[in-house]
Amino acid sequence: MKQEYVFAVVDLSYLLQRNLYACSRGLGIGEFTAGDVVKMTIQTLNKIPRDYKLSISKYILLADKWSENYDGYYRHYILSGTYKTDRTWMTPEKLKSIEEDPNSTEKDISKARYELYINNVKQEAKEILKTELRYFGVPCIWQDGWEFDDCAYLFACLWYNNPDPRKSVIITKDSDLQYSINPRVDYFRLPTAGSQPEIIDYEQMYLSIPEDLRNLGMSLYDYKAHMDSLGMGHNMMQKTKYPKADPIITIKKILSGDYSWVKDPDLFKLQLSTFDISKFPGFQDIFNKLTNDIYTIGRLGEVEEFRRFCETHGINGVTDKYYKTFISRFDQKLFTE
């Protein structure tokens, strides 16, 4: 049975990484391109309604946006000095230092060159997906200093109060986003090797909140925010509860104003504050994009225009018929650029 959704907000970073891995597997420098990644992304989005039976009126790619003002994302800026990160990437400067280091082996240098090529392909494909795919049915939205998680949660909150009776859906691999859904917004996980595609709805997730906290009226999002702020998540926030303190009892105490089981109350409160996205700079801008722009942004380009796009980026094998079928599934009234 086909599940109908109005909007599908898609994690661009996940989609990009997933398809880059698939395109590059077993290949060397120059044997895959940004065009290959863009082609596979279109194919992935096409499979969702065709093979997994999700009827989607419009895709919206949501992108992380590094901010020069905050030297990264706003949440990391707030937690500067306390937030751990394990994200690194190869740059021309790093490659040069490796090449000039007398202790570097040929293997070290080859590995670094490949990593830089991968990163360059990724950045080129990301730019195409963010700025050009909008002309062929798949627009992208972002906000300076905001991450996908924050944009997707805001979208879910806004759609919950939307008068349209139909549902929308968040598409990502990040299990944290399962805590951002509500009765009007589902979560969809694309299949990976050995797994099946999966729709997770609010009723399934709500029962994951311990009964004691459900009885206190705690929401899915607030439960995740408290657990992460205690250091119980996988998003690199620091542990703030005492090692042997039960996290559920600790949260119950916190809700009553008792921080006696928290070893660093100030850090806990700081970490918890980063989940209040209404305080983030640019809130009104992204609010407007997700309430107004989503109904107009993008267009369904003519076949000739799509053909020129493919030629420009070295995309081969996407036929006119395939493209026309791909865009025919969308609601044309939602594209008015």
CSV table of C-alpha atoms in Angstrom, one decimal:
chain,number,residue,atom,x,y,z
A,1,MET,CA,0.0,0.0,0.0
A,2,LYS,CA,1.4,3.4,-1.0
A,3,GLN,CA,2.0,5.9,1.8
A,4,GLU,CA,1.2,9.5,0.8
A,5,TYR,CA,3.2,12.5,1.9
A,6,VAL,CA,3.2,16.1,0.9
A,7,PHE,CA,6.8,17.0,1.6
A,8,ALA,CA,9.8,14.8,2.1
A,9,VAL,CA,12.6,16.7,3.8
A,10,VAL,CA,15.8,14.9,3.0
A,11,ASP,CA,19.2,15.0,4.8
A,12,LEU,CA,21.5,16.2,2.0
A,13,SER,CA,24.7,15.4,3.8
A,14,TYR,CA,23.6,11.8,4.3
A,15,LEU,CA,22.4,11.4,0.7
A,16,LEU,CA,25.6,12.9,-0.5
A,17,GLN,CA,27.8,10.7,1.6
A,18,ARG,CA,25.8,7.5,0.8
A,19,ASN,CA,26.0,8.0,-2.9
A,20,LEU,CA,29.6,9.2,-2.9
A,21,TYR,CA,30.6,6.0,-1.2
A,22,ALA,CA,28.6,3.9,-3.7
A,23,CYS,CA,30.1,5.8,-6.7
A,24,SER,CA,33.7,5.6,-5.5
A,25,ARG,CA,33.8,2.1,-4.1
A,26,GLY,CA,36.7,0.2,-5.7
A,27,LEU,CA,37.6,3.2,-8.0
A,28,GLY,CA,40.6,5.5,-8.1
A,29,ILE,CA,41.3,9.2,-8.7
A,30,GLY,CA,39.6,10.3,-11.9
A,31,GLU,CA,37.4,7.2,-12.2
A,32,PHE,CA,34.3,8.8,-10.7
A,33,THR,CA,33.0,12.4,-10.8
A,34,ALA,CA,30.6,14.8,-9.1
A,35,GLY,CA,28.3,14.1,-12.1
A,36,ASP,CA,28.2,10.4,-11.1
A,37,VAL,CA,27.2,11.3,-7.5
A,38,VAL,CA,24.4,13.7,-8.8
A,39,LYS,CA,23.1,11.0,-11.1
A,40,MET,CA,23.0,8.5,-8.3
A,41,THR,CA,21.2,11.0,-6.1
A,42,ILE,CA,18.5,11.5,-8.7
A,43,GLN,CA,18.2,7.7,-9.0
A,44,THR,CA,17.9,7.3,-5.2
A,45,LEU,CA,15.1,9.9,-5.0
A,46,ASN,CA,13.4,8.2,-7.9
A,47,LYS,CA,13.5,4.8,-6.2
A,48,ILE,CA,11.6,6.1,-3.1
A,49,PRO,CA,8.2,6.4,-4.9
A,50,ARG,CA,8.9,3.8,-7.5
A,51,ASP,CA,10.3,0.9,-5.4
A,52,TYR,CA,9.4,1.8,-1.8
A,53,LYS,CA,5.9,3.1,-2.5
A,54,LEU,CA,6.1,6.5,-0.8
A,55,SER,CA,4.1,9.0,-2.8
A,56,ILE,CA,5.8,12.4,-2.4
A,57,SER,CA,4.4,15.7,-3.7
A,58,LYS,CA,7.7,17.5,-3.3
A,59,TYR,CA,11.2,16.8,-2.1
A,60,ILE,CA,13.1,19.4,-0.1
A,61,LEU,CA,16.8,18.8,0.4
A,62,LEU,CA,17.9,20.3,3.8
A,63,ALA,CA,21.6,21.2,4.0
A,64,ASP,CA,23.9,22.0,6.8
A,65,LYS,CA,25.4,25.5,6.4
A,66,TRP,CA,28.8,26.3,7.9
A,67,SER,CA,28.8,29.9,9.2
A,68,GLU,CA,31.8,32.2,9.0
A,69,ASN,CA,30.3,34.3,11.8
A,70,TYR,CA,30.4,31.4,14.2
A,71,ASP,CA,33.3,29.5,12.7
A,72,GLY,CA,31.0,26.6,12.1
A,73,TYR,CA,27.5,25.8,13.3
A,74,TYR,CA,25.8,27.9,15.9
A,75,ARG,CA,25.4,25.0,18.4
A,76,HIS,CA,29.1,24.3,18.3
A,77,TYR,CA,29.7,28.0,18.8
A,78,ILE,CA,27.6,28.0,22.0
A,79,LEU,CA,29.5,25.0,23.3
A,80,SER,CA,32.9,26.3,22.2
A,81,GLY,CA,35.5,24.6,24.4
A,82,THR,CA,33.1,21.9,25.6
A,83,TYR,CA,31.9,20.2,22.4
A,84,LYS,CA,34.1,17.4,21.1
A,85,THR,CA,34.3,16.8,17.4
A,86,ASP,CA,35.9,14.0,15.5
A,87,ARG,CA,35.2,15.4,12.0
A,88,THR,CA,38.3,16.1,9.9
A,89,TRP,CA,38.9,16.3,6.2
A,90,MET,CA,41.8,16.5,3.8
A,91,THR,CA,42.8,19.9,2.4
A,92,PRO,CA,45.4,21.0,-0.2
A,93,GLU,CA,47.5,22.4,2.7
A,94,LYS,CA,47.4,19.1,4.6
A,95,LEU,CA,48.3,17.2,1.5
A,96,LYS,CA,51.3,19.5,0.8
A,97,SER,CA,52.6,19.0,4.4
A,98,ILE,CA,52.3,15.2,4.0
A,99,GLU,CA,54.0,15.3,0.6
A,100,GLU,CA,56.9,17.3,2.0
A,101,ASP,CA,57.2,15.3,5.2
A,102,PRO,CA,60.3,13.0,4.9
A,103,ASN,CA,58.6,10.5,7.1
A,104,SER,CA,55.7,10.1,4.8
A,105,THR,CA,55.5,6.8,2.8
A,106,GLU,CA,54.2,6.5,-0.7
A,107,LYS,CA,51.2,4.8,0.8
A,108,ASP,CA,50.6,7.9,3.1
A,109,ILE,CA,50.9,10.3,0.1
A,110,SER,CA,48.6,8.2,-2.1
A,111,LYS,CA,46.0,7.9,0.6
A,112,ALA,CA,46.1,11.7,1.2
A,113,ARG,CA,45.7,12.5,-2.5
A,114,TYR,CA,42.8,10.1,-2.8
A,115,GLU,CA,41.1,11.7,0.3
A,116,LEU,CA,41.5,15.2,-1.2
A,117,TYR,CA,40.0,14.0,-4.5
A,118,ILE,CA,37.1,12.5,-2.7
A,119,ASN,CA,36.5,15.7,-0.8
A,120,ASN,CA,36.7,17.8,-4.0
A,121,VAL,CA,34.2,15.5,-5.7
A,122,LYS,CA,31.9,15.7,-2.7
A,123,GLN,CA,32.0,19.5,-2.5
A,124,GLU,CA,31.4,19.9,-6.2
A,125,ALA,CA,28.5,17.5,-6.1
A,126,LYS,CA,27.1,19.2,-3.0
A,127,GLU,CA,27.1,22.6,-4.8
A,128,ILE,CA,25.3,21.2,-7.8
A,129,LEU,CA,22.7,19.5,-5.6
A,130,LYS,CA,22.2,22.7,-3.6
A,131,THR,CA,22.0,25.2,-6.4
A,132,GLU,CA,21.0,23.5,-9.7
A,133,LEU,CA,18.8,20.5,-8.9
A,134,ARG,CA,16.1,23.0,-7.9
A,135,TYR,CA,15.4,23.5,-11.6
A,136,PHE,CA,14.6,19.8,-12.1
A,137,GLY,CA,12.1,19.2,-9.2
A,138,VAL,CA,14.4,19.0,-6.2
A,139,PRO,CA,15.1,22.3,-4.4
A,140,CYS,CA,17.4,22.8,-1.5
A,141,ILE,CA,17.0,24.9,1.7
A,142,TRP,CA,19.5,25.9,4.3
A,143,GLN,CA,20.2,28.5,6.9
A,144,ASP,CA,23.5,30.0,7.9
A,145,GLY,CA,24.8,28.3,11.1
A,146,TRP,CA,22.1,25.7,11.2
A,147,GLU,CA,22.4,21.9,10.8
A,148,PHE,CA,20.0,19.5,9.1
A,149,ASP,CA,18.7,18.3,12.4
A,150,ASP,CA,17.6,21.7,13.5
A,151,CYS,CA,16.0,22.5,10.2
A,152,ALA,CA,14.2,19.2,10.1
A,153,TYR,CA,12.9,19.5,13.6
A,154,LEU,CA,11.6,23.0,12.9
A,155,PHE,CA,9.9,21.7,9.8
A,156,ALA,CA,8.2,18.9,11.8
A,157,CYS,CA,6.9,21.5,14.4
A,158,LEU,CA,5.5,23.7,11.7
A,159,TRP,CA,3.9,20.9,9.8
A,160,TYR,CA,2.2,19.6,13.0
A,161,ASN,CA,0.2,22.9,13.0
A,162,ASN,CA,-0.4,23.0,9.3
A,163,PRO,CA,-4.1,22.8,8.3
A,164,ASP,CA,-3.3,20.3,5.5
A,165,PRO,CA,-4.5,16.9,6.9
A,166,ARG,CA,-1.9,14.9,5.1
A,167,LYS,CA,1.5,13.8,6.5
A,168,SER,CA,5.0,14.7,5.6
A,169,VAL,CA,8.2,12.8,6.2
A,170,ILE,CA,11.9,13.2,7.2
A,171,ILE,CA,14.3,11.1,5.2
A,172,THR,CA,17.7,10.4,6.9
A,173,LYS,CA,19.9,7.7,8.4
A,174,ASP,CA,20.4,9.7,11.6
A,175,SER,CA,18.4,7.9,14.3
A,176,ASP,CA,18.3,11.1,16.4
A,177,LEU,CA,15.7,12.5,14.0
A,178,GLN,CA,13.3,9.8,15.1
A,179,TYR,CA,12.9,12.0,18.2
A,180,SER,CA,11.9,15.0,16.0
A,181,ILE,CA,8.8,13.4,14.5
A,182,ASN,CA,5.1,13.9,15.6
A,183,PRO,CA,1.7,12.5,14.7
A,184,ARG,CA,1.9,14.5,11.4
A,185,VAL,CA,5.5,13.7,10.4
A,186,ASP,CA,7.0,10.3,9.9
A,187,TYR,CA,10.6,9.1,9.6
A,188,PHE,CA,11.9,7.1,6.7
A,189,ARG,CA,15.2,5.2,6.5
A,190,LEU,CA,16.5,4.2,3.2
A,191,PRO,CA,17.6,0.5,2.9
A,192,THR,CA,21.3,-0.5,3.3
A,193,ALA,CA,23.0,-3.8,2.7
A,194,GLY,CA,21.2,-6.3,4.8
A,195,SER,CA,18.3,-4.0,5.8
A,196,GLN,CA,14.9,-3.1,4.5
A,197,PRO,CA,13.4,0.4,4.0
A,198,GLU,CA,11.5,1.4,7.1
A,199,ILE,CA,8.9,3.9,8.0
A,200,ILE,CA,8.8,4.9,11.7
A,201,ASP,CA,5.8,6.8,13.0
A,202,TYR,CA,5.1,8.8,16.2
A,203,GLU,CA,3.2,6.1,18.0
A,204,GLN,CA,6.2,3.7,17.7
A,205,MET,CA,8.7,6.3,19.0
A,206,TYR,CA,6.5,7.7,21.8
A,207,LEU,CA,6.6,4.4,23.6
A,208,SER,CA,10.4,4.6,23.7
A,209,ILE,CA,10.1,7.3,26.3
A,210,PRO,CA,10.1,5.7,29.8
A,211,GLU,CA,6.6,5.6,31.3
A,212,ASP,CA,7.6,7.7,34.3
A,213,LEU,CA,8.6,10.5,31.9
A,214,ARG,CA,5.6,10.0,29.6
A,215,ASN,CA,3.4,10.5,32.7
A,216,LEU,CA,5.1,13.8,33.3
A,217,GLY,CA,4.2,14.9,29.8
A,218,MET,CA,7.7,14.9,28.4
A,219,SER,CA,7.9,15.1,24.6
A,220,LEU,CA,10.0,13.0,22.3
A,221,TYR,CA,12.3,15.9,21.5
A,222,ASP,CA,12.7,17.0,25.1
A,223,TYR,CA,13.5,13.5,26.2
A,224,LYS,CA,16.3,13.3,23.6
A,225,ALA,CA,17.5,16.8,24.5
A,226,HIS,CA,17.8,15.9,28.2
A,227,MET,CA,19.5,12.5,27.5
A,228,ASP,CA,22.0,14.1,25.2
A,229,SER,CA,22.7,17.0,27.6
A,230,LEU,CA,23.5,14.4,30.2
A,231,GLY,CA,26.0,12.9,27.8
A,232,MET,CA,23.9,9.8,27.0
A,233,GLY,CA,23.7,10.4,23.2
A,234,HIS,CA,26.2,9.9,20.3
A,235,ASN,CA,26.5,13.5,19.3
A,236,MET,CA,29.7,14.2,21.2
A,237,MET,CA,28.2,16.2,24.1
A,238,GLN,CA,30.0,15.7,27.4
A,239,LYS,CA,28.8,13.6,30.3
A,240,THR,CA,27.3,15.8,33.0
A,241,LYS,CA,25.6,13.3,35.3
A,242,TYR,CA,27.5,11.3,38.0
A,243,PRO,CA,28.8,8.0,36.5
A,244,LYS,CA,26.4,5.7,38.5
A,245,ALA,CA,23.4,8.0,38.4
A,246,ASP,CA,20.4,6.5,36.6
A,247,PRO,CA,19.6,8.9,33.7
A,248,ILE,CA,15.8,8.5,34.0
A,249,ILE,CA,15.8,9.3,37.7
A,250,THR,CA,18.2,12.1,37.1
A,251,ILE,CA,15.9,13.6,34.5
A,252,LYS,CA,12.9,13.3,36.9
A,253,LYS,CA,14.9,15.1,39.5
A,254,ILE,CA,15.9,17.8,37.1
A,255,LEU,CA,12.3,18.4,36.1
A,256,SER,CA,11.5,19.0,39.8
A,257,GLY,CA,14.5,21.5,40.0
A,258,ASP,CA,16.8,19.0,41.7
A,259,TYR,CA,20.3,18.8,40.1
A,260,SER,CA,21.9,16.8,42.9
A,261,TRP,CA,22.6,13.9,40.5
A,262,VAL,CA,24.3,16.2,37.9
A,263,LYS,CA,28.0,16.7,38.5
A,264,ASP,CA,28.1,19.8,36.3
A,265,PRO,CA,24.7,21.6,36.3
A,266,ASP,CA,26.0,24.6,34.4
A,267,LEU,CA,27.4,22.5,31.5
A,268,PHE,CA,24.2,20.5,31.5
A,269,LYS,CA,22.1,23.6,31.2
A,270,LEU,CA,24.3,25.0,28.5
A,271,GLN,CA,24.1,21.8,26.5
A,272,LEU,CA,20.3,21.7,27.0
A,273,SER,CA,20.0,25.3,25.8
A,274,THR,CA,21.3,24.3,22.4
A,275,PHE,CA,18.1,22.4,21.7
A,276,ASP,CA,16.0,25.6,21.9
A,277,ILE,CA,16.3,26.5,18.2
A,278,SER,CA,13.9,29.4,18.6
A,279,LYS,CA,16.9,31.3,20.1
A,280,PHE,CA,19.2,30.5,17.1
A,281,PRO,CA,20.2,33.5,14.9
A,282,GLY,CA,18.3,33.3,11.6
A,283,PHE,CA,15.3,31.6,13.1
A,284,GLN,CA,12.7,33.9,11.4
A,285,ASP,CA,14.5,33.4,8.1
A,286,ILE,CA,14.4,29.6,8.1
A,287,PHE,CA,10.9,29.8,9.6
A,288,ASN,CA,9.8,31.7,6.5
A,289,LYS,CA,11.6,29.4,4.1
A,290,LEU,CA,9.8,26.3,5.7
A,291,THR,CA,6.4,27.9,5.8
A,292,ASN,CA,6.4,30.0,2.6
A,293,ASP,CA,9.2,29.1,0.2
A,294,ILE,CA,8.6,25.4,0.3
A,295,TYR,CA,5.3,26.0,-1.6
A,296,THR,CA,7.0,27.9,-4.5
A,297,ILE,CA,10.7,27.1,-4.7
A,298,GLY,CA,12.0,25.1,-7.7
A,299,ARG,CA,10.6,24.3,-11.1
A,300,LEU,CA,10.2,21.3,-13.3
A,301,GLY,CA,12.6,22.1,-16.2
A,302,GLU,CA,11.9,21.1,-19.7
A,303,VAL,CA,13.7,18.0,-21.1
A,304,GLU,CA,16.0,20.1,-23.3
A,305,GLU,CA,17.1,22.1,-20.2
A,306,PHE,CA,17.8,18.8,-18.3
A,307,ARG,CA,19.8,17.5,-21.2
A,308,ARG,CA,22.0,20.5,-21.1
A,309,PHE,CA,22.4,20.1,-17.3
A,310,CYS,CA,23.5,16.5,-17.8
A,311,GLU,CA,26.0,17.5,-20.6
A,312,THR,CA,27.5,20.2,-18.4
A,313,HIS,CA,28.2,17.9,-15.6
A,314,GLY,CA,29.1,14.7,-17.5
A,315,ILE,CA,25.9,12.8,-16.4
A,316,ASN,CA,25.2,9.9,-18.8
A,317,GLY,CA,22.5,7.3,-19.0
A,318,VAL,CA,19.5,9.4,-17.7
A,319,THR,CA,17.0,9.2,-20.6
A,320,ASP,CA,14.4,11.8,-21.4
A,321,LYS,CA,11.7,9.3,-20.5
A,322,TYR,CA,13.3,8.6,-17.1
A,323,TYR,CA,13.5,12.3,-16.3
A,324,LYS,CA,9.9,13.0,-17.4
A,325,THR,CA,8.7,10.1,-15.3
A,326,PHE,CA,10.7,11.3,-12.3
A,327,ILE,CA,9.2,14.8,-12.3
A,328,SER,CA,5.7,13.6,-13.3
A,329,ARG,CA,5.3,12.2,-9.7
A,330,PHE,CA,5.5,15.7,-8.2
A,331,ASP,CA,2.7,18.1,-7.6
A,332,GLN,CA,3.2,20.8,-10.3
A,333,LYS,CA,1.3,23.4,-8.2
A,334,LEU,CA,4.2,23.4,-5.7
A,335,PHE,CA,6.8,24.6,-8.3
A,336,THR,CA,6.3,28.2,-9.4
A,337,GLU,CA,9.7,29.7,-9.9
